[in-house]
Coordinates of C-alpha atoms in Angstrom, one line a residue:
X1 CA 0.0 0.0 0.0
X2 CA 2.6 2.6 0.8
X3 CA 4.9 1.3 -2.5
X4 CA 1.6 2.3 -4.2
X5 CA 0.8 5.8 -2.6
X6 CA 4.2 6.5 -3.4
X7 CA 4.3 5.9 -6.5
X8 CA 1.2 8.0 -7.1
X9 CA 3.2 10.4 -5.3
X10 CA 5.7 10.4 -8.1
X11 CA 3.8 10.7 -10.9
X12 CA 1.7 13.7 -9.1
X13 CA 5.2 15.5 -9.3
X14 CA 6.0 14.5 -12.6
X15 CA 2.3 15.6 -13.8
X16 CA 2.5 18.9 -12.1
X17 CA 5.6 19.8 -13.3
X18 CA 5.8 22.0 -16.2
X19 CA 9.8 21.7 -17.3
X20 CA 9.1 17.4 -17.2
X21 CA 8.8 15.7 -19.8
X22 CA 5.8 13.5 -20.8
X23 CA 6.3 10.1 -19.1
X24 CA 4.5 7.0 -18.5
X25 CA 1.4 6.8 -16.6
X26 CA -0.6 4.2 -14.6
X27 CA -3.8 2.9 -15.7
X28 CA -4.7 2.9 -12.2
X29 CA -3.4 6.2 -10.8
X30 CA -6.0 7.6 -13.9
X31 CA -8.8 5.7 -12.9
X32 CA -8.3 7.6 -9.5
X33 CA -7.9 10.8 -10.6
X34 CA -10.8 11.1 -12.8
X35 CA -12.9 9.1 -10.5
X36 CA -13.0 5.9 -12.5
X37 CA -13.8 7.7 -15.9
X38 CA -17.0 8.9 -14.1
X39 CA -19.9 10.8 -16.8
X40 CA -19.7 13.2 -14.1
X41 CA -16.0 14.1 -15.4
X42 CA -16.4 13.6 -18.8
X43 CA -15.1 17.5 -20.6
X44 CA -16.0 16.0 -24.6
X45 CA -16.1 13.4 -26.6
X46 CA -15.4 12.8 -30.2
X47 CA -14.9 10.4 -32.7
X48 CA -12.0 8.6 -31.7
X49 CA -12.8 8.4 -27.7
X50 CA -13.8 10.6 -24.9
X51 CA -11.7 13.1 -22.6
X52 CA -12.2 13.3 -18.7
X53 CA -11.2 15.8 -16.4
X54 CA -8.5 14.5 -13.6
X55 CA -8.1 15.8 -10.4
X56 CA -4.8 15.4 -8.6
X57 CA -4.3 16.0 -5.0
X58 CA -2.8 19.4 -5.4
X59 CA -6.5 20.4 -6.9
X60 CA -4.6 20.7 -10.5
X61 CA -6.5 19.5 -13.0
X62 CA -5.8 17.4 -16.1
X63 CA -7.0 16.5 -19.3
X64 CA -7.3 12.4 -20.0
X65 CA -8.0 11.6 -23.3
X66 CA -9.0 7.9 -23.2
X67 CA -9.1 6.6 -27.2
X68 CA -11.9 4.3 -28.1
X69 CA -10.0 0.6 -28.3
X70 CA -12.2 -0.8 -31.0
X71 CA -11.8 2.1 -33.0
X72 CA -10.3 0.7 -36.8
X73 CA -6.5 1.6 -36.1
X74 CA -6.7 2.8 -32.9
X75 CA -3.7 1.1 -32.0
X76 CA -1.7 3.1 -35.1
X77 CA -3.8 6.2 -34.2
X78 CA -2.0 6.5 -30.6
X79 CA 1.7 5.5 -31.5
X80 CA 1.5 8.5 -34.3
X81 CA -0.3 10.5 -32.0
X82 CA 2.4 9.9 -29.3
X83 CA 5.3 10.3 -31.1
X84 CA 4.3 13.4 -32.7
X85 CA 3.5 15.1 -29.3
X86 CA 6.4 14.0 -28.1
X87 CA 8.4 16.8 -30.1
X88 CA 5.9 19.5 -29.9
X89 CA 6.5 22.6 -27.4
X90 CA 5.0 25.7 -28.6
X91 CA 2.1 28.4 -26.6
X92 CA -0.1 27.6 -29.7
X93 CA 0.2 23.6 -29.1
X94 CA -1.8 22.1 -26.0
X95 CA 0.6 20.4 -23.8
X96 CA 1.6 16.6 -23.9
X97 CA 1.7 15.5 -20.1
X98 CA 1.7 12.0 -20.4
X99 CA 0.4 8.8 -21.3
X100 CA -0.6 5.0 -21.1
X101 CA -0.6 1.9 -22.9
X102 CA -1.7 -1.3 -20.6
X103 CA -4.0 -4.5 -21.5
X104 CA -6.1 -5.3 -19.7
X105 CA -8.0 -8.8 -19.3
X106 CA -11.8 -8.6 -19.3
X107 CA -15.2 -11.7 -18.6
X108 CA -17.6 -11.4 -20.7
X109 CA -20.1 -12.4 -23.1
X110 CA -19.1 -13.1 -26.5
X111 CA -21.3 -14.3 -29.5
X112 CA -23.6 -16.0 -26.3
X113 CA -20.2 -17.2 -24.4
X114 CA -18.6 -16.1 -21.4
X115 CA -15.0 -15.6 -22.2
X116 CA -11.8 -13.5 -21.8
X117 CA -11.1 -10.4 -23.9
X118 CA -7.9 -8.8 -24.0
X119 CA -8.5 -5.0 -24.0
X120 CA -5.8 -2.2 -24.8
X121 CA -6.4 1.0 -23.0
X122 CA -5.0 3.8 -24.3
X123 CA -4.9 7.2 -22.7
X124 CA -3.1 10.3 -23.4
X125 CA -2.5 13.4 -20.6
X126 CA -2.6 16.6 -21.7
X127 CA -2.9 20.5 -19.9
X128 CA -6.3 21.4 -18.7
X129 CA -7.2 24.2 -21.3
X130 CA -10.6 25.8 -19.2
X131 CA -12.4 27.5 -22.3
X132 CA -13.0 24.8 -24.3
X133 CA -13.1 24.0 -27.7
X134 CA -13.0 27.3 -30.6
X135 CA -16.5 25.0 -31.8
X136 CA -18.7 25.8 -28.5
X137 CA -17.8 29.6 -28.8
X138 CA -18.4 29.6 -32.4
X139 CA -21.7 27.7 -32.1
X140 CA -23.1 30.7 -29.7
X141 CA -22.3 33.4 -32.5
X142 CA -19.4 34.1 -30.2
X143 CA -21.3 37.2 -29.4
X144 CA -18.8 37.9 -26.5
X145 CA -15.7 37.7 -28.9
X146 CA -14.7 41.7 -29.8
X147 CA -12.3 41.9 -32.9
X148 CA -9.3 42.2 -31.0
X149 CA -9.9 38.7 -29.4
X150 CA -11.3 37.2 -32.9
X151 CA -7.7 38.7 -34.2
X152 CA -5.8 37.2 -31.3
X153 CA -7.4 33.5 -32.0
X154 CA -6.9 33.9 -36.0
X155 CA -2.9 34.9 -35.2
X156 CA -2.2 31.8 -32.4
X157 CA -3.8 29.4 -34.9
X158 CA -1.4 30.7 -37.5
X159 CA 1.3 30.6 -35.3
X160 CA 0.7 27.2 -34.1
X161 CA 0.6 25.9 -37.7
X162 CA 3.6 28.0 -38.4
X163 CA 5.5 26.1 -36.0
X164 CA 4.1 22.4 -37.4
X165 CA 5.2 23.4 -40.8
X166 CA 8.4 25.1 -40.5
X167 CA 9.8 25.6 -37.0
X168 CA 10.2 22.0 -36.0
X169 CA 13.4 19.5 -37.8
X170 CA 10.4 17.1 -39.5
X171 CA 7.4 19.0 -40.4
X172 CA 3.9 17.5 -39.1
X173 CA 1.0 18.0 -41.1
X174 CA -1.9 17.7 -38.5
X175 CA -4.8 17.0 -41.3
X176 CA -7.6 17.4 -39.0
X177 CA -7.3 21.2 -38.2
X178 CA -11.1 22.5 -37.2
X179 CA -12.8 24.3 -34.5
X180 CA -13.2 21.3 -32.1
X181 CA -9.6 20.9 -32.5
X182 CA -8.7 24.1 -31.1
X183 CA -8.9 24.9 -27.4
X184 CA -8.9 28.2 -25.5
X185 CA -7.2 28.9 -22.2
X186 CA -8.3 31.4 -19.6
X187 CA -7.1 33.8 -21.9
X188 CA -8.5 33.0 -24.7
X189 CA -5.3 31.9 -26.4
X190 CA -5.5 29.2 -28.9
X191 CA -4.2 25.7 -28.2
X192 CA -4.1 23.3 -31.3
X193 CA -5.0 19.8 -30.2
X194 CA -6.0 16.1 -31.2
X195 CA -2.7 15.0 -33.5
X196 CA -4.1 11.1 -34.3
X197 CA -4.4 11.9 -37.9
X198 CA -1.0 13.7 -38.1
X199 CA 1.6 12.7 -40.6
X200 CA 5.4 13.6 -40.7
X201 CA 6.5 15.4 -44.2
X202 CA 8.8 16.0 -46.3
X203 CA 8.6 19.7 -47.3
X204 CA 10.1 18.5 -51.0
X205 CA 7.1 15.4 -51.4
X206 CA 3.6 15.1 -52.4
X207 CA 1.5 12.1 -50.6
X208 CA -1.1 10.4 -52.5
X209 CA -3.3 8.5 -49.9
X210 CA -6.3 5.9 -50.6
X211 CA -8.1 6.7 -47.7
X212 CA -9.7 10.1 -46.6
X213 CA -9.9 10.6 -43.3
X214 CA -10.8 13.8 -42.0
X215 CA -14.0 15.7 -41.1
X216 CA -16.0 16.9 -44.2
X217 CA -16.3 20.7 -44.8
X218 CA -12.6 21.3 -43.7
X219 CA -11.0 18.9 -45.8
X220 CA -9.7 20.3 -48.7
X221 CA -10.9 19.5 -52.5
X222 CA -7.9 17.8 -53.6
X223 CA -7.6 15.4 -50.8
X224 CA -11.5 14.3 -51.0
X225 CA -11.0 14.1 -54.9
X226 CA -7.8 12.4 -55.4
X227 CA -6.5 11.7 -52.1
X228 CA -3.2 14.3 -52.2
X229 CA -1.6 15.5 -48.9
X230 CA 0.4 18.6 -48.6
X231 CA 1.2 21.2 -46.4
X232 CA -1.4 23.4 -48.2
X233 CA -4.4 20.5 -47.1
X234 CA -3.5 22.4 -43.6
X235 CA -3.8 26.0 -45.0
X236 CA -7.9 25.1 -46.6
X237 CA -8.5 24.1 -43.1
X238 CA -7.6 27.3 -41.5
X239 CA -8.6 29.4 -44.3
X240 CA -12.7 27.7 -43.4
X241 CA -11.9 28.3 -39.5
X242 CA -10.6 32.1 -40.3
X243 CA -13.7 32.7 -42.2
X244 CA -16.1 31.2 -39.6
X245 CA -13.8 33.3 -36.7
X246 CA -14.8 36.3 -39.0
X247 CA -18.2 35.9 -39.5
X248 CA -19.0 34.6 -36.0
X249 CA -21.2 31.6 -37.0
X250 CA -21.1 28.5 -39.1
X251 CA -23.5 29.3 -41.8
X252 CA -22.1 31.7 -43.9
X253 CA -24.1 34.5 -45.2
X254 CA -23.0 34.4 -49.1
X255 CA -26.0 33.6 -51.7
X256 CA -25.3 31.6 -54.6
X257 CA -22.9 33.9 -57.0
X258 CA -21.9 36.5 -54.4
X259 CA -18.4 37.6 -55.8
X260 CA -15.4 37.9 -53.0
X261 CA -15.5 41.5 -53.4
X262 CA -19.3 41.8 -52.2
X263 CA -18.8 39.3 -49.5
X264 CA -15.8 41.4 -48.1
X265 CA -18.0 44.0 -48.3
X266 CA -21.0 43.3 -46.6
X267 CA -18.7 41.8 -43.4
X268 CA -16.6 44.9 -43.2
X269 CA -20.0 46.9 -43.1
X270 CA -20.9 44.6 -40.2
X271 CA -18.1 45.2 -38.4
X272 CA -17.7 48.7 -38.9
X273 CA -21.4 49.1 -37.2
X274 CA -20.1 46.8 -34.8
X275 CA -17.5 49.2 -33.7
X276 CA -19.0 52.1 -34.4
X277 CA -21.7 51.2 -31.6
X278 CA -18.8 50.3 -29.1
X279 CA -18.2 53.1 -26.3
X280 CA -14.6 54.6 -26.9
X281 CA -14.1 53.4 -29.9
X282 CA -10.7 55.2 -31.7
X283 CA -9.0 52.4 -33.9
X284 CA -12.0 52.3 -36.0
X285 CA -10.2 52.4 -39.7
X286 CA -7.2 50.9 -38.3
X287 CA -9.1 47.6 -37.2
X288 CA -11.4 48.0 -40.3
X289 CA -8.4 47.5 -42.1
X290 CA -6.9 44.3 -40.4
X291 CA -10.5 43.0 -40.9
X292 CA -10.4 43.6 -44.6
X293 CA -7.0 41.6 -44.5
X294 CA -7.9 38.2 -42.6
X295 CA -11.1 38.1 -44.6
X296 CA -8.7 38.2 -47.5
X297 CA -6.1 36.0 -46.4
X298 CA -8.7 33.5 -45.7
X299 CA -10.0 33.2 -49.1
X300 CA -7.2 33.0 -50.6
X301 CA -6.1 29.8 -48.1
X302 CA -9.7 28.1 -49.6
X303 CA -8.3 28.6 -53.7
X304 CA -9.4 25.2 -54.9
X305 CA -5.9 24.8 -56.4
X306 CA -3.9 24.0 -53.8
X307 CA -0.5 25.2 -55.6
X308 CA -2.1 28.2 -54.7
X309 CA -2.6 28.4 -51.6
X310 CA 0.2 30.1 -49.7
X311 CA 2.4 29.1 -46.6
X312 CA 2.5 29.5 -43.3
X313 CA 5.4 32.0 -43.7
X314 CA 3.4 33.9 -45.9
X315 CA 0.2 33.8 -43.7
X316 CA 2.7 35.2 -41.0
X317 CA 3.5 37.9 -43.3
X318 CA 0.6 39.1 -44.4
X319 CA -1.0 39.3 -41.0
X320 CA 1.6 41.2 -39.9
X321 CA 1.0 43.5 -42.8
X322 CA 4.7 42.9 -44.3
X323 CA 3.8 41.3 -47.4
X324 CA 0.6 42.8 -49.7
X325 CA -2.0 40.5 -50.8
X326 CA -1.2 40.6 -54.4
X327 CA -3.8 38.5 -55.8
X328 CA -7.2 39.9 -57.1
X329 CA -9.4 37.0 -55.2
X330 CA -12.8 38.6 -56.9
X331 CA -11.3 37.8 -60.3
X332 CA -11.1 33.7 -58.9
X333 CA -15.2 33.6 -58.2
X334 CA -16.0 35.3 -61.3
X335 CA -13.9 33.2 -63.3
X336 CA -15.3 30.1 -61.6
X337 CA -19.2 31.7 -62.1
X338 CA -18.0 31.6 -65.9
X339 CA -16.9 28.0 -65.8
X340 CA -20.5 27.2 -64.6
X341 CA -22.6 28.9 -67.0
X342 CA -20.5 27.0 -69.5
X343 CA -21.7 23.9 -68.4
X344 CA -24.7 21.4 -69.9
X345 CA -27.7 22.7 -67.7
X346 CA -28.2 19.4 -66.3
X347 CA -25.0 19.7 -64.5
X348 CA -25.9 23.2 -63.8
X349 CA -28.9 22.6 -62.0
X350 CA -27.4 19.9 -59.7
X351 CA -24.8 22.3 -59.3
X352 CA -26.8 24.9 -58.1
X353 CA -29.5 22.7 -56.3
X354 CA -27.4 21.4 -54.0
X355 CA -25.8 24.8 -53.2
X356 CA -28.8 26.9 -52.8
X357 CA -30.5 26.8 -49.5
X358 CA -27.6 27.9 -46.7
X359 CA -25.0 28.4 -48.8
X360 CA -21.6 30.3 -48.4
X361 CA -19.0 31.7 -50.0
X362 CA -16.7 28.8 -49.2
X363 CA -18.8 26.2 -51.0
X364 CA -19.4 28.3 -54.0
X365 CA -15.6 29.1 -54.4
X366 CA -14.5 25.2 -53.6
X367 CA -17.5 23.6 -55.2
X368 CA -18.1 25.5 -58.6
X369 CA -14.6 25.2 -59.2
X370 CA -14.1 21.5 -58.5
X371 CA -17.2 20.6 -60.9
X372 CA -15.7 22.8 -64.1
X373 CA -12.8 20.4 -63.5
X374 CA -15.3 17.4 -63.2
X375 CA -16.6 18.3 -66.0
X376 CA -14.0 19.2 -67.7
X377 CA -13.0 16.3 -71.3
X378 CA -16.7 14.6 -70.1
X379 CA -14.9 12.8 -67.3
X380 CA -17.1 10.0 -65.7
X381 CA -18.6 11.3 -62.7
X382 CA -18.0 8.2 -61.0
X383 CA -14.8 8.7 -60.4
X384 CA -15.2 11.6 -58.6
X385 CA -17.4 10.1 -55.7
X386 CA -15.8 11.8 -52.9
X387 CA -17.0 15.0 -54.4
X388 CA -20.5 14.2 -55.0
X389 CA -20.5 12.6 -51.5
X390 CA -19.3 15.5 -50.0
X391 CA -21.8 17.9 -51.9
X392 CA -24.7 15.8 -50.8
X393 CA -24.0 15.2 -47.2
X394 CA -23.0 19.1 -47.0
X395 CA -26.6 20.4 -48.1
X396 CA -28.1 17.6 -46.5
X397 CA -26.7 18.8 -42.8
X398 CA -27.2 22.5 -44.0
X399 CA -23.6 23.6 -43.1
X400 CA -20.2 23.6 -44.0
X401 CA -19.0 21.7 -40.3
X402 CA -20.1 18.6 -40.5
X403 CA -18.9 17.0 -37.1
X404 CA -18.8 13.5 -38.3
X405 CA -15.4 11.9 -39.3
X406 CA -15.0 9.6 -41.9
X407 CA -12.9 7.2 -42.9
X408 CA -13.2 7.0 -46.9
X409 CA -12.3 4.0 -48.5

C-alpha cells in the first residue's frame, strides 16, 4: 500500500511539473484521478474516444483523453499521436503531459459465451485548457468575442501551424485542423489539439493516400478528390476556421454567386457598425483594415488549387501587414461563375440545387470550381465520388462543419 501511494506520489510530481517531460502513466493512478472515468468528469467526446477531467491532490487538474479501443486503427492512431506530441512545445500547441498503454483482461459475453477479452487501453494526458473548444464559442455566435480577441485567436492558430510546418526538424501536417480541435485557455489563447491523424513530411514530397480521413467541410478539395496531402491540405482548413472566426457563426451569409468583393463588403459593413456602436471606440479604420486583410487571407487559403494556396510563412507575413496581398481574389469567383454557366444545364442545375439553401462563400468558391474540373474532357462522374458525396452530405446537414469523421475507403 505505501509502494503504491508512493508511486502515485511520483507521478503527481511529474504531472504537475511544467519543465518534465511527458512520461508513463498508470492505468490505475488515472482511474483515480478522474474518479474511474465517471460521466460526471467527462469534458467532450469525439470520434476517436472521450476526454475526462482528472483531479490530482494538489487540486490541479488534467485533461485524459482515453481513445476508443475498438476504433479501426486505434492502435496506429495513438503510436502516431504519441510520437508526434512528443516533439511538440509551442504556446499555440496544448501540452503533452503523459500517457498510457496497458492490457487489460476482461469476462464477458461473447457471441452467447462467457469468455476472456484482452482490452488495450489507451490514454493520453494533456494540460487542462478551461475555455473549451474554438466550436462551443463559435456555435453561440461568439457574441462575447470583440475583434481584437477574434484577431488574437486567428494569429495563435497561425502561429501554431507555423511552428508544425516550418519551425520544427520534421514537419507535421496535422490534417484534422477544425474548430473542435482548437482549445482556448483562460485567456482565450488558442491551443491546437488532437494529433491522431498527423503525418510527418517531407517539405520536397507530395502524398497520394487511398483513404480520406478527416472531417468533411474542412477537408480540402484535392484530398476528398484524389486523395493528395500537402502542407497546403492544412492552409484550406484554416482558411474555413478564419472565415467562420470572422463571420461569427457556421453558416455563412454568401448567396449563390456573391463575388469575393461583395462578400468582403458586406462583413466589413458589419463590423464597422459593430465598432462604431462600441463606447470609446478610436481604432475604427485601423481595425477595419486588419478585418479587410484576414477576410482576404482566408479566401485566398480556400483557392481550390492547392498550388495556390500560400504558406505559413506567408500567412505570418501578411497578418503582420509585411507582405501585400497581391492577388485579385474577386477575379477567382467570377472566373469560376464563368466556368458554370458553360456547363450542360443538367449539371448546372445539380450544381446549383445542392448549393442553394444555406449556402456560403466557401462552398461556392471550392465547389463551382471543383465541378468545371469534373466536367472538364466529359470525365465520368464516377470517379469523382468523394466529391459528389461531400456535396450531398453538406446540403443535407445544411452547413459547411459537418462533425462527423469519416474514414473514406
Amino acid at each position: 500500500m505505501y509502494g503504491e501511494s508512493s508511486k502515485h506520489d511520483n507521478l503527481e510530481c511529474i504531472l504537475q511539473d511544467q519543465s518534465s517531460k511527458p512520461s508513463a502513466v498508470s492505468l490505475n493512478f488515472l482511474k483515480e484521478i478522474t474518479n474511474n472515468f465517471s460521466d460526471e468528469r467527462v469534458l467532450g467526446k469525439g470520434g476517436s474516444g472521450v476526454v475526462y477531467k482528472g483531479v490530482l491532490q494538489s487540486g490541479e487538474i488534467i485533461a485524459v483523453k482515453r481513445l476508443e479501443p475498438s476504433m479501426a486503427g486505434s492502435q496506429s492512431l495513438f503510436q502516431n499521436e504519441v510520437d508526434h506530441l512528443m516533439r511538440l512545445q509551442h504556446p499555440n500547441i496544448v501540452r503533452f503531459r503523459g500517457y498510457c498503454h496497458e492490457t487489460v483482461w476482461l469476462y464477458t459475453e461473447f457471441e452467447g459465451q462467457k469468455v476472456f477479452a484482452e482490452i488495450s487501453e489507451m490514454l493520453l494526458c494533456f494540460e487542462y485548457v478551461p475555455k473549451g473548444s474554438l466550436d462551443v464559442h463559435l456555435s453561440g455566435g461568439s457574441s462575447e468575442f470583440d475583434w481584437h480577441t477574434r484577431y488574437k485567436i486567428i494569429e495563435g492558430i497561425c502561429n501554431g501551424l507555423h511552428y508544425l510546418h516550418d519551425q520544427i526538424d520534421k514537419s507535421i501536417l496535422h490534417l484534422d485542423l477544425k474548430p473542435a480541435n482548437i482549445l482556448l485557455d483562460k485567456n482565450l489563447a488558442p491551443k491546437i489539439t488532437d494529433f491522431g491523424l498527423s503525418r510527418q513530411f517531407d517539405q520536397h514530397q507530395t502524398i497520394s493516400s487511398p483513404n480520406r480521413v478527416g472531417t468533411l467541410g474542412y477537408m480540402a478539395p484535392e484530398r476528398i478528390d484524389e486523395g493528395i496531402i500537402t502542407p497546403k491540405s492544412d492552409i484550406f482548413s484554416l482558411g474555413v476556421i478564419i472565415m467562420e472566426i470572422i463571420t461569427g457563426h457556421r453558416h455563412y451569409p454568401g448567396v449563390s454567386g456573391t463575388s469575393s468583393e461583395d462578400f468582403i463588403e458586406l462583413e466589413l459593413k458589419k463590423w464597422r457598425n459593430t465598432l462604431e456602436k462600441a463606447q470609446g471606440y478610436t481604432n475604427l479604420e485601423m481595425d477595419c483594415e486588419q478585418i479587410k486583410r484576414c477576410i482576404q487571407i482566408g479566401l485566398i487559403c480556400v483557392n481550390p488549387e492547392w498550388t495556390e494556396r500560400p504558406t505559413t510563412t506567408k500567412i505570418i507575413k501578411m497578418l503582420q501587414g509585411l507582405e501585400s496581398l497581391d492577388r485579385n481574389i474577386s477575379d477567382e469567383v467570377e472566373s469560376s461563375a464563368d466556368q458554370v454557366s458553360q456547363m450542360d444545364s443538367k449539371s448546372t442545375a445539380i450544381a446549383l440545387g445542392l448549393l442553394k439553401k444555406e449556402s456560403c462563400l466557401l462552398k461556392i468558391h471550392y465547389v463551382l470550381g471543383y465541378w468545371s474540373k469534373l466536367k472538364e474532357g466529359n470525365q465520368n462522374l464516377g470517379k469523382h465520388r468523394f466529391l459528389l458525396q461531400w456535396l450531398v452530405t453538406a446540403y443535407m446537414e445544411s452547413c459547411c462543419t459537418l462533425k462527423t469523421e469519416l474514414l473514406w475507403r
